[in-house]
PDB file of C-alpha atoms and ligand atoms in Angstrom:
ATOM      1  CA  GLY A   1       0.255  -0.268  -0.155  1.00 70.00           C
ATOM      2  CA  THR A   2       1.082   3.286  -0.200  1.00 95.00           C
ATOM      3  CA  THR A   3       2.015   6.230   2.456  1.00 98.00           C
ATOM      4  CA  LEU A   4       0.577   9.833   3.547  1.00 98.00           C
ATOM      5  CA  LYS A   5       4.073  11.691   1.982  1.00 98.00           C
ATOM      6  CA  ALA A   6       3.759   9.210  -1.399  1.00 98.00           C
ATOM      7  CA  ALA A   7      -0.027   9.960  -1.655  1.00 98.00           C
ATOM      8  CA  ALA A   8       1.029  13.823  -0.973  1.00 98.00           C
ATOM      9  CA  GLU A   9       4.066  13.711  -3.156  1.00 98.00           C
ATOM     10  CA  ARG A  10       2.578  12.523  -5.986  1.00 97.00           C
ATOM     11  CA  SER A  11       0.515  16.487  -5.897  1.00 98.00           C
ATOM     12  CA  GLY A  12       3.973  17.689  -4.863  1.00 98.00           C
ATOM     13  CA  ARG A  13       2.406  18.465  -1.702  1.00 98.00           C
ATOM     14  CA  TYR A  14       4.504  17.311   2.046  1.00 98.00           C
ATOM     15  CA  PHE A  15       2.962  15.345   5.045  1.00 99.00           C
ATOM     16  CA  GLY A  16       4.624  16.013   8.360  1.00 99.00           C
ATOM     17  CA  MET A  17       4.369  15.581  11.664  1.00 99.00           C
ATOM     18  CA  ALA A  18       5.529  16.929  14.830  1.00 99.00           C
ATOM     19  CA  MET A  19       7.899  15.545  16.651  1.00 99.00           C
ATOM     20  CA  GLY A  20       9.864  16.135  20.717  1.00 98.00           C
ATOM     21  CA  ALA A  21      13.139  15.476  22.046  1.00 98.00           C
ATOM     22  CA  ASP A  22      11.867  12.988  23.810  1.00 98.00           C
ATOM     23  CA  ARG A  23      10.693  10.769  20.789  1.00 98.00           C
ATOM     24  CA  LEU A  24      14.268  10.857  19.758  1.00 98.00           C
ATOM     25  CA  SER A  25      14.347   7.165  21.935  1.00 98.00           C
ATOM     26  CA  ASP A  26      11.288   5.795  20.944  1.00 98.00           C
ATOM     27  CA  SER A  27      11.946   3.112  17.889  1.00 98.00           C
ATOM     28  CA  GLY A  28       7.767   2.948  17.563  1.00 98.00           C
ATOM     29  CA  PHE A  29       7.296   6.544  16.986  1.00 98.00           C
ATOM     30  CA  GLN A  30      10.820   6.915  14.390  1.00 98.00           C
ATOM     31  CA  THR A  31       9.371   3.942  12.465  1.00 98.00           C
ATOM     32  CA  ILE A  32       5.822   4.841  11.751  1.00 98.00           C
ATOM     33  CA  ALA A  33       7.701   9.101  11.454  1.00 98.00           C
ATOM     34  CA  ARG A  34      10.263   7.214   8.750  1.00 98.00           C
ATOM     35  CA  ARG A  35       7.792   5.504   6.719  1.00 98.00           C
ATOM     36  CA  GLU A  36       4.404   8.082   6.439  1.00 98.00           C
ATOM     37  CA  PHE A  37       5.819  12.015   6.656  1.00 99.00           C
ATOM     38  CA  ASP A  38       7.764  13.880   5.335  1.00 98.00           C
ATOM     39  CA  MET A  39       8.143  17.062   7.152  1.00 99.00           C
ATOM     40  CA  LEU A  40       8.959  17.877  10.564  1.00 99.00           C
ATOM     41  CA  THR A  41       8.139  20.572  13.049  1.00 99.00           C
ATOM     42  CA  ALA A  42       9.282  20.497  16.869  1.00 99.00           C
ATOM     43  CA  VAL A  43       7.076  20.795  19.022  1.00 99.00           C
ATOM     44  CA  ASN A  44       9.152  22.583  22.202  1.00 99.00           C
ATOM     45  CA  GLU A  45      12.644  22.871  20.933  1.00 99.00           C
ATOM     46  CA  MET A  46      12.687  25.704  18.728  1.00 99.00           C
ATOM     47  CA  LYS A  47      10.226  28.172  20.530  1.00 99.00           C
ATOM     48  CA  PRO A  48      12.016  31.416  22.265  1.00 99.00           C
ATOM     49  CA  ASP A  49      12.552  29.710  25.743  1.00 99.00           C
ATOM     50  CA  ALA A  50      14.185  26.635  24.443  1.00 99.00           C
ATOM     51  CA  THR A  51      16.665  28.604  21.903  1.00 99.00           C
ATOM     52  CA  GLU A  52      17.256  31.581  24.421  1.00 99.00           C
ATOM     53  CA  PRO A  53      16.734  30.835  27.566  1.00 98.00           C
ATOM     54  CA  ASN A  54      19.146  33.580  28.680  1.00 98.00           C
ATOM     55  CA  GLN A  55      19.804  37.099  26.718  1.00 98.00           C
ATOM     56  CA  GLY A  56      22.389  36.392  24.105  1.00 98.00           C
ATOM     57  CA  GLN A  57      22.499  32.920  24.849  1.00 98.00           C
ATOM     58  CA  PHE A  58      21.594  30.762  22.196  1.00 99.00           C
ATOM     59  CA  ASN A  59      21.204  26.645  23.078  1.00 98.00           C
ATOM     60  CA  PHE A  60      20.413  24.472  19.643  1.00 99.00           C
ATOM     61  CA  THR A  61      20.912  21.476  21.103  1.00 98.00           C
ATOM     62  CA  ASN A  62      18.001  19.987  21.466  1.00 99.00           C
ATOM     63  CA  GLY A  63      16.403  21.784  18.411  1.00 99.00           C
ATOM     64  CA  ASP A  64      19.581  20.493  15.947  1.00 99.00           C
ATOM     65  CA  ARG A  65      19.207  17.317  17.514  1.00 99.00           C
ATOM     66  CA  LEU A  66      15.853  16.796  15.867  1.00 99.00           C
ATOM     67  CA  TYR A  67      16.589  18.211  12.555  1.00 99.00           C
ATOM     68  CA  ASN A  68      19.383  16.266  12.142  1.00 99.00           C
ATOM     69  CA  TRP A  69      17.020  13.785  12.721  1.00 98.00           C
ATOM     70  CA  ALA A  70      14.698  14.931  10.277  1.00 99.00           C
ATOM     71  CA  VAL A  71      17.594  14.896   7.396  1.00 98.00           C
ATOM     72  CA  GLN A  72      18.720  11.754   8.209  1.00 98.00           C
ATOM     73  CA  ASN A  73      15.284  10.741   7.530  1.00 98.00           C
ATOM     74  CA  GLY A  74      14.782  12.283   4.291  1.00 98.00           C
ATOM     75  CA  MET A  75      12.784  14.688   5.851  1.00 98.00           C
ATOM     76  CA  ARG A  76      12.163  18.541   5.595  1.00 99.00           C
ATOM     77  CA  VAL A  77      11.921  20.970   8.663  1.00 99.00           C
ATOM     78  CA  ARG A  78       9.053  23.907   9.533  1.00 99.00           C
ATOM     79  CA  GLY A  79      10.781  26.356  12.190  1.00 99.00           C
ATOM     80  CA  HIS A  80       8.354  26.785  14.686  1.00 98.00           C
ATOM     81  CA  THR A  81       8.244  29.611  16.326  1.00 98.00           C
ATOM     82  CA  LEU A  82       9.926  32.752  16.540  1.00 99.00           C
ATOM     83  CA  ALA A  83       7.737  34.976  18.624  1.00 99.00           C
ATOM     84  CA  TRP A  84       4.821  34.244  20.790  1.00 98.00           C
ATOM     85  CA  HIS A  85       3.255  35.738  23.954  1.00 98.00           C
ATOM     86  CA  ALA A  86       3.631  31.611  25.073  1.00 98.00           C
ATOM     87  CA  GLN A  87       6.685  29.456  26.304  1.00 98.00           C
ATOM     88  CA  GLN A  88       8.988  33.369  26.091  1.00 98.00           C
ATOM     89  CA  PRO A  89      12.697  33.500  27.782  1.00 98.00           C
ATOM     90  CA  ARG A  90      11.959  34.586  31.663  1.00 98.00           C
ATOM     91  CA  PHE A  91      14.263  37.560  30.619  1.00 98.00           C
ATOM     92  CA  TRP A  92      12.035  38.928  27.648  1.00 98.00           C
ATOM     93  CA  GLY A  93       8.985  39.226  31.215  1.00 98.00           C
ATOM     94  CA  SER A  94      11.255  41.528  32.959  1.00 98.00           C
ATOM     95  CA  LEU A  95      11.819  43.592  29.952  1.00 98.00           C
ATOM     96  CA  SER A  96       9.533  46.586  27.495  1.00 98.00           C
ATOM     97  CA  GLY A  97       9.213  49.038  25.043  1.00 98.00           C
ATOM     98  CA  SER A  98      12.349  49.443  22.599  1.00 98.00           C
ATOM     99  CA  ALA A  99      14.307  46.990  25.165  1.00 98.00           C
ATOM    100  CA  LEU A 100      11.848  43.887  24.496  1.00 99.00           C
ATOM    101  CA  ARG A 101      11.468  44.999  20.629  1.00 99.00           C
ATOM    102  CA  THR A 102      14.846  44.791  20.175  1.00 99.00           C
ATOM    103  CA  ALA A 103      15.559  41.579  22.390  1.00 99.00           C
ATOM    104  CA  MET A 104      13.100  39.871  19.868  1.00 99.00           C
ATOM    105  CA  ILE A 105      14.848  41.264  16.999  1.00 99.00           C
ATOM    106  CA  ASN A 106      18.337  39.919  18.409  1.00 99.00           C
ATOM    107  CA  HIS A 107      16.016  36.488  18.693  1.00 99.00           C
ATOM    108  CA  ILE A 108      15.079  36.423  15.268  1.00 99.00           C
ATOM    109  CA  ASN A 109      19.009  37.172  13.966  1.00 99.00           C
ATOM    110  CA  GLY A 110      20.213  34.630  16.166  1.00 99.00           C
ATOM    111  CA  VAL A 111      17.933  32.036  15.490  1.00 99.00           C
ATOM    112  CA  LEU A 112      18.220  32.586  11.770  1.00 99.00           C
ATOM    113  CA  ALA A 113      21.613  33.089  11.697  1.00 98.00           C
ATOM    114  CA  HIS A 114      22.012  29.541  13.163  1.00 99.00           C
ATOM    115  CA  TYR A 115      19.290  27.942  10.027  1.00 98.00           C
ATOM    116  CA  LYS A 116      20.733  30.139   7.832  1.00 98.00           C
ATOM    117  CA  GLY A 117      19.531  28.224   4.471  1.00 98.00           C
ATOM    118  CA  LYS A 118      17.909  24.814   6.398  1.00 98.00           C
ATOM    119  CA  MET A 119      14.277  25.638   6.794  1.00 98.00           C
ATOM    120  CA  PHE A 120      11.538  25.068   4.334  1.00 99.00           C
ATOM    121  CA  GLN A 121       9.349  27.859   6.447  1.00 99.00           C
ATOM    122  CA  TRP A 122       9.292  29.256   9.954  1.00 99.00           C
ATOM    123  CA  ASP A 123       6.112  30.334  12.156  1.00 99.00           C
ATOM    124  CA  VAL A 124       8.015  33.826  12.636  1.00 99.00           C
ATOM    125  CA  VAL A 125       5.190  35.120  14.193  1.00 99.00           C
ATOM    126  CA  ASN A 126       2.486  32.346  16.460  1.00 99.00           C
ATOM    127  CA  GLU A 127      -1.360  33.569  17.898  1.00 99.00           C
ATOM    128  CA  ALA A 128      -0.772  36.999  17.731  1.00 99.00           C
ATOM    129  CA  PHE A 129      -5.012  37.959  17.468  1.00 99.00           C
ATOM    130  CA  ALA A 130      -7.568  37.601  19.913  1.00 98.00           C
ATOM    131  CA  GLU A 131     -10.891  35.729  18.806  1.00 98.00           C
ATOM    132  CA  ASN A 132     -12.601  39.098  18.128  1.00 98.00           C
ATOM    133  CA  GLY A 133     -10.484  39.462  15.151  1.00 98.00           C
ATOM    134  CA  SER A 134      -8.572  42.440  17.099  1.00 98.00           C
ATOM    135  CA  ARG A 135      -4.616  42.231  18.118  1.00 98.00           C
ATOM    136  CA  ARG A 136      -3.653  39.939  21.235  1.00 98.00           C
ATOM    137  CA  SER A 137      -2.788  41.878  24.065  1.00 98.00           C
ATOM    138  CA  SER A 138       0.659  41.217  24.870  1.00 98.00           C
ATOM    139  CA  ASN A 139       3.976  42.359  26.180  1.00 98.00           C
ATOM    140  CA  LEU A 140       4.889  42.109  22.521  1.00 99.00           C
ATOM    141  CA  GLN A 141       1.968  43.829  21.681  1.00 99.00           C
ATOM    142  CA  ALA A 142       2.580  46.420  24.195  1.00 98.00           C
ATOM    143  CA  THR A 143       5.945  47.024  22.392  1.00 98.00           C
ATOM    144  CA  GLY A 144       3.818  48.809  19.492  1.00 98.00           C
ATOM    145  CA  ASN A 145       1.485  47.764  16.649  1.00 98.00           C
ATOM    146  CA  ASP A 146       4.298  47.395  14.137  1.00 98.00           C
ATOM    147  CA  TRP A 147       5.845  44.362  15.919  1.00 99.00           C
ATOM    148  CA  ILE A 148       4.785  41.806  13.696  1.00 99.00           C
ATOM    149  CA  GLU A 149       5.719  43.313  11.105  1.00 98.00           C
ATOM    150  CA  ALA A 150       8.992  44.497  12.110  1.00 99.00           C
ATOM    151  CA  ALA A 151       9.427  40.727  13.233  1.00 99.00           C
ATOM    152  CA  PHE A 152       8.925  39.442   9.407  1.00 99.00           C
ATOM    153  CA  ARG A 153      11.446  42.416   7.709  1.00 99.00           C
ATOM    154  CA  ALA A 154      13.643  40.945  10.173  1.00 99.00           C
ATOM    155  CA  ALA A 155      13.366  37.213   9.493  1.00 99.00           C
ATOM    156  CA  ARG A 156      13.456  38.081   5.698  1.00 99.00           C
ATOM    157  CA  ALA A 157      16.546  40.228   6.077  1.00 99.00           C
ATOM    158  CA  ALA A 158      18.523  37.297   8.398  1.00 99.00           C
ATOM    159  CA  ASP A 159      17.252  34.593   5.960  1.00 98.00           C
ATOM    160  CA  PRO A 160      16.371  35.252   2.458  1.00 98.00           C
ATOM    161  CA  SER A 161      15.483  31.761   2.144  1.00 98.00           C
ATOM    162  CA  THR A 162      13.635  30.262   4.046  1.00 99.00           C
ATOM    163  CA  GLY A 163       9.632  30.813   3.883  1.00 99.00           C
ATOM    164  CA  LEU A 164       7.752  33.583   6.580  1.00 99.00           C
ATOM    165  CA  CYS A 165       4.761  32.324   8.040  1.00 99.00           C
ATOM    166  CA  TYR A 166       2.478  33.937  10.556  1.00 99.00           C
ATOM    167  CA  ASN A 167       0.567  31.225  12.185  1.00 99.00           C
ATOM    168  CA  ASP A 168      -2.469  30.853  14.402  1.00 98.00           C
ATOM    169  CA  TYR A 169      -5.152  28.474  15.938  1.00 97.00           C
ATOM    170  CA  ASN A 170      -9.402  29.089  15.117  1.00 95.00           C
ATOM    171  CA  ILE A 171      -8.338  31.186  11.585  1.00 96.00           C
ATOM    172  CA  GLU A 172     -10.112  28.105   9.877  1.00 96.00           C
ATOM    173  CA  ASN A 173     -14.254  29.064   9.421  1.00 95.00           C
ATOM    174  CA  TRP A 174     -13.571  31.964   6.792  1.00 96.00           C
ATOM    175  CA  THR A 175     -17.144  33.822   8.445  1.00 95.00           C
ATOM    176  CA  TYR A 176     -15.519  33.842  11.940  1.00 95.00           C
ATOM    177  CA  ALA A 177     -14.249  37.269  13.017  1.00 97.00           C
ATOM    178  CA  LYS A 178     -10.403  36.435  13.558  1.00 97.00           C
ATOM    179  CA  THR A 179     -10.173  34.556  10.445  1.00 97.00           C
ATOM    180  CA  GLN A 180     -11.014  38.920   9.145  1.00 98.00           C
ATOM    181  CA  GLY A 181      -8.504  39.988  11.283  1.00 98.00           C
ATOM    182  CA  VAL A 182      -5.705  37.819  10.143  1.00 98.00           C
ATOM    183  CA  TYR A 183      -7.149  38.224   6.800  1.00 98.00           C
ATOM    184  CA  ASN A 184      -6.880  41.972   6.599  1.00 99.00           C
ATOM    185  CA  MET A 185      -3.605  41.839   8.037  1.00 99.00           C
ATOM    186  CA  ILE A 186      -2.659  39.501   5.257  1.00 99.00           C
ATOM    187  CA  LYS A 187      -3.841  42.086   3.053  1.00 99.00           C
ATOM    188  CA  ASP A 188      -2.394  44.786   4.490  1.00 99.00           C
ATOM    189  CA  PHE A 189       1.605  43.131   4.496  1.00 99.00           C
ATOM    190  CA  LYS A 190       1.120  42.101   1.157  1.00 98.00           C
ATOM    191  CA  SER A 191      -0.556  45.520  -0.540  1.00 98.00           C
ATOM    192  CA  ARG A 192       2.307  47.361   1.899  1.00 98.00           C
ATOM    193  CA  GLY A 193       5.198  45.115   0.723  1.00 98.00           C
ATOM    194  CA  VAL A 194       5.940  43.426   4.080  1.00 99.00           C
ATOM    195  CA  PRO A 195       7.488  40.522   3.617  1.00 99.00           C
ATOM    196  CA  ILE A 196       5.352  37.315   4.119  1.00 99.00           C
ATOM    197  CA  ASP A 197       5.407  34.389   2.530  1.00 99.00           C
ATOM    198  CA  CYS A 198       2.327  31.927   3.909  1.00 99.00           C
ATOM    199  CA  VAL A 199      -0.341  31.451   6.552  1.00 99.00           C
ATOM    200  CA  GLY A 200      -0.195  28.522   9.063  1.00 99.00           C
ATOM    201  CA  LEU A 201      -3.881  27.916  10.042  1.00 98.00           C
ATOM    202  CA  GLN A 202      -2.964  25.153  13.143  1.00 98.00           C
ATOM    203  CA  THR A 203      -6.558  23.479  12.690  1.00 97.00           C
ATOM    204  CA  HIS A 204      -6.723  22.370  15.775  1.00 96.00           C
ATOM    205  CA  PHE A 205     -10.781  20.966  15.305  1.00 94.00           C
ATOM    206  CA  THR A 206     -13.227  20.540  17.793  1.00 90.00           C
ATOM    207  CA  GLY A 207     -16.006  19.980  15.995  1.00 73.00           C
ATOM    208  CA  GLY A 208     -19.009  20.729  13.979  1.00 58.00           C
ATOM    209  CA  SER A 209     -16.667  23.329  11.164  1.00 64.00           C
ATOM    210  CA  SER A 210     -18.017  23.181   7.584  1.00 76.00           C
ATOM    211  CA  LEU A 211     -16.255  21.089   5.625  1.00 81.00           C
ATOM    212  CA  PRO A 212     -14.678  21.006   3.420  1.00 82.00           C
ATOM    213  CA  GLY A 213     -16.408  24.410   1.469  1.00 81.00           C
ATOM    214  CA  ASN A 214     -16.265  26.775   4.602  1.00 95.00           C
ATOM    215  CA  PHE A 215     -13.148  26.114   5.100  1.00 96.00           C
ATOM    216  CA  GLN A 216     -11.146  25.928   1.412  1.00 97.00           C
ATOM    217  CA  THR A 217     -13.175  29.025   1.125  1.00 97.00           C
ATOM    218  CA  THR A 218     -10.866  30.463   3.623  1.00 97.00           C
ATOM    219  CA  LEU A 219      -7.417  28.641   2.207  1.00 98.00           C
ATOM    220  CA  SER A 220      -8.016  29.760  -1.297  1.00 98.00           C
ATOM    221  CA  SER A 221      -8.856  33.777  -0.325  1.00 98.00           C
ATOM    222  CA  PHE A 222      -5.755  33.684   1.498  1.00 98.00           C
ATOM    223  CA  ALA A 223      -4.008  32.036  -1.138  1.00 99.00           C
ATOM    224  CA  ALA A 224      -6.161  34.482  -3.403  1.00 98.00           C
ATOM    225  CA  LEU A 225      -3.618  37.234  -1.459  1.00 98.00           C
ATOM    226  CA  GLY A 226      -0.476  35.968  -2.857  1.00 98.00           C
ATOM    227  CA  VAL A 227       0.476  33.586  -0.023  1.00 99.00           C
ATOM    228  CA  ASP A 228       0.949  29.750   0.533  1.00 99.00           C
ATOM    229  CA  VAL A 229      -0.965  28.419   3.170  1.00 99.00           C
ATOM    230  CA  VAL A 230      -0.513  25.648   5.714  1.00 99.00           C
ATOM    231  CA  LEU A 231      -2.277  23.114   8.157  1.00 98.00           C
ATOM    232  CA  THR A 232       0.319  23.033  10.431  1.00 98.00           C
ATOM    233  CA  GLU A 233      -0.672  21.212  13.867  1.00 98.00           C
ATOM    234  CA  VAL A 234      -3.688  19.555  12.712  1.00 98.00           C
ATOM    235  CA  ASP A 235      -5.249  17.490  15.334  1.00 97.00           C
ATOM    236  CA  VAL A 236      -9.654  16.772  15.315  1.00 97.00           C
ATOM    237  CA  THR A 237     -11.774  15.619  19.084  1.00 96.00           C
ATOM    238  CA  ASN A 238     -12.345  12.117  18.293  1.00 96.00           C
ATOM    239  CA  ALA A 239      -9.812  11.982  14.671  1.00 97.00           C
ATOM    240  CA  SER A 240     -13.590  12.337  12.997  1.00 96.00           C
ATOM    241  CA  ALA A 241     -12.655  10.374   9.662  1.00 96.00           C
ATOM    242  CA  SER A 242     -15.376  12.917   7.989  1.00 95.00           C
ATOM    243  CA  GLN A 243     -13.344  16.385   9.180  1.00 95.00           C
ATOM    244  CA  TYR A 244     -10.208  14.494   8.155  1.00 97.00           C
ATOM    245  CA  GLN A 245     -11.021  13.902   4.778  1.00 96.00           C
ATOM    246  CA  GLY A 246     -13.202  17.343   4.465  1.00 96.00           C
ATOM    247  CA  LEU A 247     -10.070  18.893   5.514  1.00 97.00           C
ATOM    248  CA  THR A 248      -7.549  17.066   3.373  1.00 97.00           C
ATOM    249  CA  GLN A 249      -9.362  17.746  -0.016  1.00 97.00           C
ATOM    250  CA  ALA A 250     -10.076  21.577   1.272  1.00 97.00           C
ATOM    251  CA  CYS A 251      -6.290  21.595   0.672  1.00 98.00           C
ATOM    252  CA  MET A 252      -6.078  19.365  -1.882  1.00 98.00           C
ATOM    253  CA  ASN A 253      -8.127  21.546  -3.823  1.00 98.00           C
ATOM    254  CA  VAL A 254      -6.197  24.643  -2.943  1.00 98.00           C
ATOM    255  CA  PRO A 255      -3.177  24.376  -5.287  1.00 98.00           C
ATOM    256  CA  ARG A 256      -1.176  27.166  -3.184  1.00 98.00           C
ATOM    257  CA  CYS A 257      -2.115  25.045   0.016  1.00 98.00           C
ATOM    258  CA  LEU A 258       1.105  22.814   0.322  1.00 99.00           C
ATOM    259  CA  GLY A 259       0.810  20.760   2.724  1.00 99.00           C
ATOM    260  CA  ILE A 260      -0.229  19.558   6.414  1.00 99.00           C
ATOM    261  CA  THR A 261       1.427  18.158   9.459  1.00 99.00           C
ATOM    262  CA  THR A 262      -0.360  16.221  12.263  1.00 99.00           C
ATOM    263  CA  TRP A 263       0.779  17.675  16.256  1.00 98.00           C
ATOM    264  CA  GLY A 264       2.231  14.381  17.059  1.00 98.00           C
ATOM    265  CA  VAL A 265       2.193  11.331  15.367  1.00 99.00           C
ATOM    266  CA  ARG A 266       0.251   8.751  17.897  1.00 98.00           C
ATOM    267  CA  ASP A 267      -2.777   9.848  20.480  1.00 98.00           C
ATOM    268  CA  SER A 268      -0.308   8.938  23.136  1.00 98.00           C
ATOM    269  CA  ASP A 269       2.051  11.541  21.010  1.00 98.00           C
ATOM    270  CA  SER A 270      -0.743  14.302  21.354  1.00 98.00           C
ATOM    271  CA  TRP A 271      -1.617  17.481  23.280  1.00 98.00           C
ATOM    272  CA  ARG A 272      -4.157  16.421  23.499  1.00 97.00           C
ATOM    273  CA  SER A 273      -4.005  12.728  24.006  1.00 97.00           C
ATOM    274  CA  SER A 274      -7.744  12.464  25.785  1.00 97.00           C
ATOM    275  CA  GLU A 275      -9.385  13.068  22.979  1.00 97.00           C
ATOM    276  CA  SER A 276      -7.418  10.253  20.637  1.00 98.00           C
ATOM    277  CA  PRO A 277      -6.949  12.811  18.120  1.00 98.00           C
ATOM    278  CA  LEU A 278      -4.324  11.579  15.997  1.00 98.00           C
ATOM    279  CA  LEU A 279      -4.165   9.540  12.862  1.00 98.00           C
ATOM    280  CA  PHE A 280      -2.804   6.549  14.933  1.00 98.00           C
ATOM    281  CA  ASP A 281      -4.241   4.778  18.325  1.00 98.00           C
ATOM    282  CA  ARG A 282      -1.460   4.176  21.283  1.00 97.00           C
ATOM    283  CA  ASN A 283      -0.597   0.723  19.881  1.00 97.00           C
ATOM    284  CA  SER A 284       0.861   1.964  16.779  1.00 98.00           C
ATOM    285  CA  ASN A 285      -2.319   1.068  13.587  1.00 98.00           C
ATOM    286  CA  PRO A 286      -3.436   3.420  11.785  1.00 98.00           C
ATOM    287  CA  LYS A 287      -7.081   4.712  12.318  1.00 98.00           C
ATOM    288  CA  ALA A 288     -10.415   4.979  10.047  1.00 98.00           C
ATOM    289  CA  ALA A 289      -9.330   8.545   9.201  1.00 98.00           C
ATOM    290  CA  TYR A 290      -6.127   7.327   8.470  1.00 98.00           C
ATOM    291  CA  THR A 291      -7.408   5.475   6.121  1.00 98.00           C
ATOM    292  CA  SER A 292      -9.748   8.917   4.702  1.00 98.00           C
ATOM    293  CA  VAL A 293      -6.591  10.958   5.206  1.00 98.00           C
ATOM    294  CA  LEU A 294      -5.046   8.519   2.316  1.00 98.00           C
ATOM    295  CA  ASN A 295      -7.706   8.444   0.468  1.00 98.00           C
ATOM    296  CA  ALA A 296      -8.314  12.141  -0.569  1.00 98.00           C
ATOM    297  CA  LEU A 297      -4.718  13.055  -1.272  1.00 98.00           C
TER     298      LEU A 297
HETATM  299  C1  LIG B 301       1.708  22.549  22.483  1.00 77.16           C
HETATM  300  C2  LIG B 301       3.224  21.634  22.952  1.00 77.16           C
HETATM  301  O1  LIG B 301       2.410  20.576  22.074  1.00 77.16           O
HETATM  302  C3  LIG B 301       2.621  21.064  24.568  1.00 77.16           C
HETATM  303  O2  LIG B 301       3.539  20.481  24.547  1.00 77.16           O
HETATM  304  C4  LIG B 301       3.562  22.181  25.153  1.00 77.16           C
HETATM  305  O3  LIG B 301       3.009  22.501  26.481  1.00 77.16           O
HETATM  306  C5  LIG B 301       2.962  24.012  24.910  1.00 77.16           C
HETATM  307  O4  LIG B 301       2.325  24.219  23.448  1.00 77.16           O
HETATM  308  N1  LIG B 301      -0.146  25.753  19.336  1.00 77.16           N
HETATM  309  C6  LIG B 301       0.733  26.054  19.122  1.00 77.16           C
HETATM  310  C7  LIG B 301       1.846  25.289  19.903  1.00 77.16           C
HETATM  311  O5  LIG B 301       1.486  26.812  18.570  1.00 77.16           O
HETATM  312  O6  LIG B 301       3.601  25.526  19.459  1.00 77.16           O
HETATM  313  C8  LIG B 301       1.282  24.288  20.691  1.00 77.16           C
HETATM  314  O7  LIG B 301       2.205  23.003  21.026  1.00 77.16           O
HETATM  315  C9  LIG B 301      -0.224  24.440  20.828  1.00 77.16           C
HETATM  316  C10 LIG B 301      -1.124  25.184  20.476  1.00 77.16           C
END
């Protein structure tokens, strides 16, 4: 039979998974990951608190272990993430204003210098919008509304070869205020020449979303602005086979939807493990949702 990656590659797409450094000693995880996936995202190891625990002291130990494992196994890597309100280095918490802005830019420069030319894409900014479609309040937002474009401009200058993505959750439903807020920012960036290449839709589904129609409208609407779209952290409550089928179909119907990543491999790997949201069960067996995804690719 075929595999997720082989099926995705038939249309030039990828099929990815998130992996933590703890799985580098888990042969069961690795057997499935090697067989089925061709893109890796680090679960926590490339976040700001992990890569710059103290100001100006970068630590790429676990990020590099995951990066090297991916490349050795024929996978590409998505970088996640450079600027976020969560999982920040402790020292960011004692900075504000221009000092925090400078620390963010220095962080982006330090991480991208290390991984220059290596990453398929980076989630430059993660989760910067509130549910009502306005900017989420955070210490980074408090440095000025232009913090997001400053991050993207710094990232482009530091590594012109990597795709620069804005990544968020609850932006899958086209009629939702948060989706419209992000859409308007991307539209504004494109109109003013702020460098941005892609939008990452986390796609943490809990159910009830109108698939694939509404979701496909979101993907095609973003794509029409001149950016690629990627599904970056997919998991679905109880791994509904029809929802997995619908989200995969939506991606397949949009030429600029480049690929799909699930946030883990087996249910036991998931941050939502009690909801059994992934494509493989705790015994490493593919679930009904696996077959529905494979058939939709
Ligand atoms: C999660 C990880 O899976 C957890 O291990 C960690 O404790 C918290 O972060 N959106 C994101 C991811 O962009 O980085 C989050 O990952 C899940 C939600």
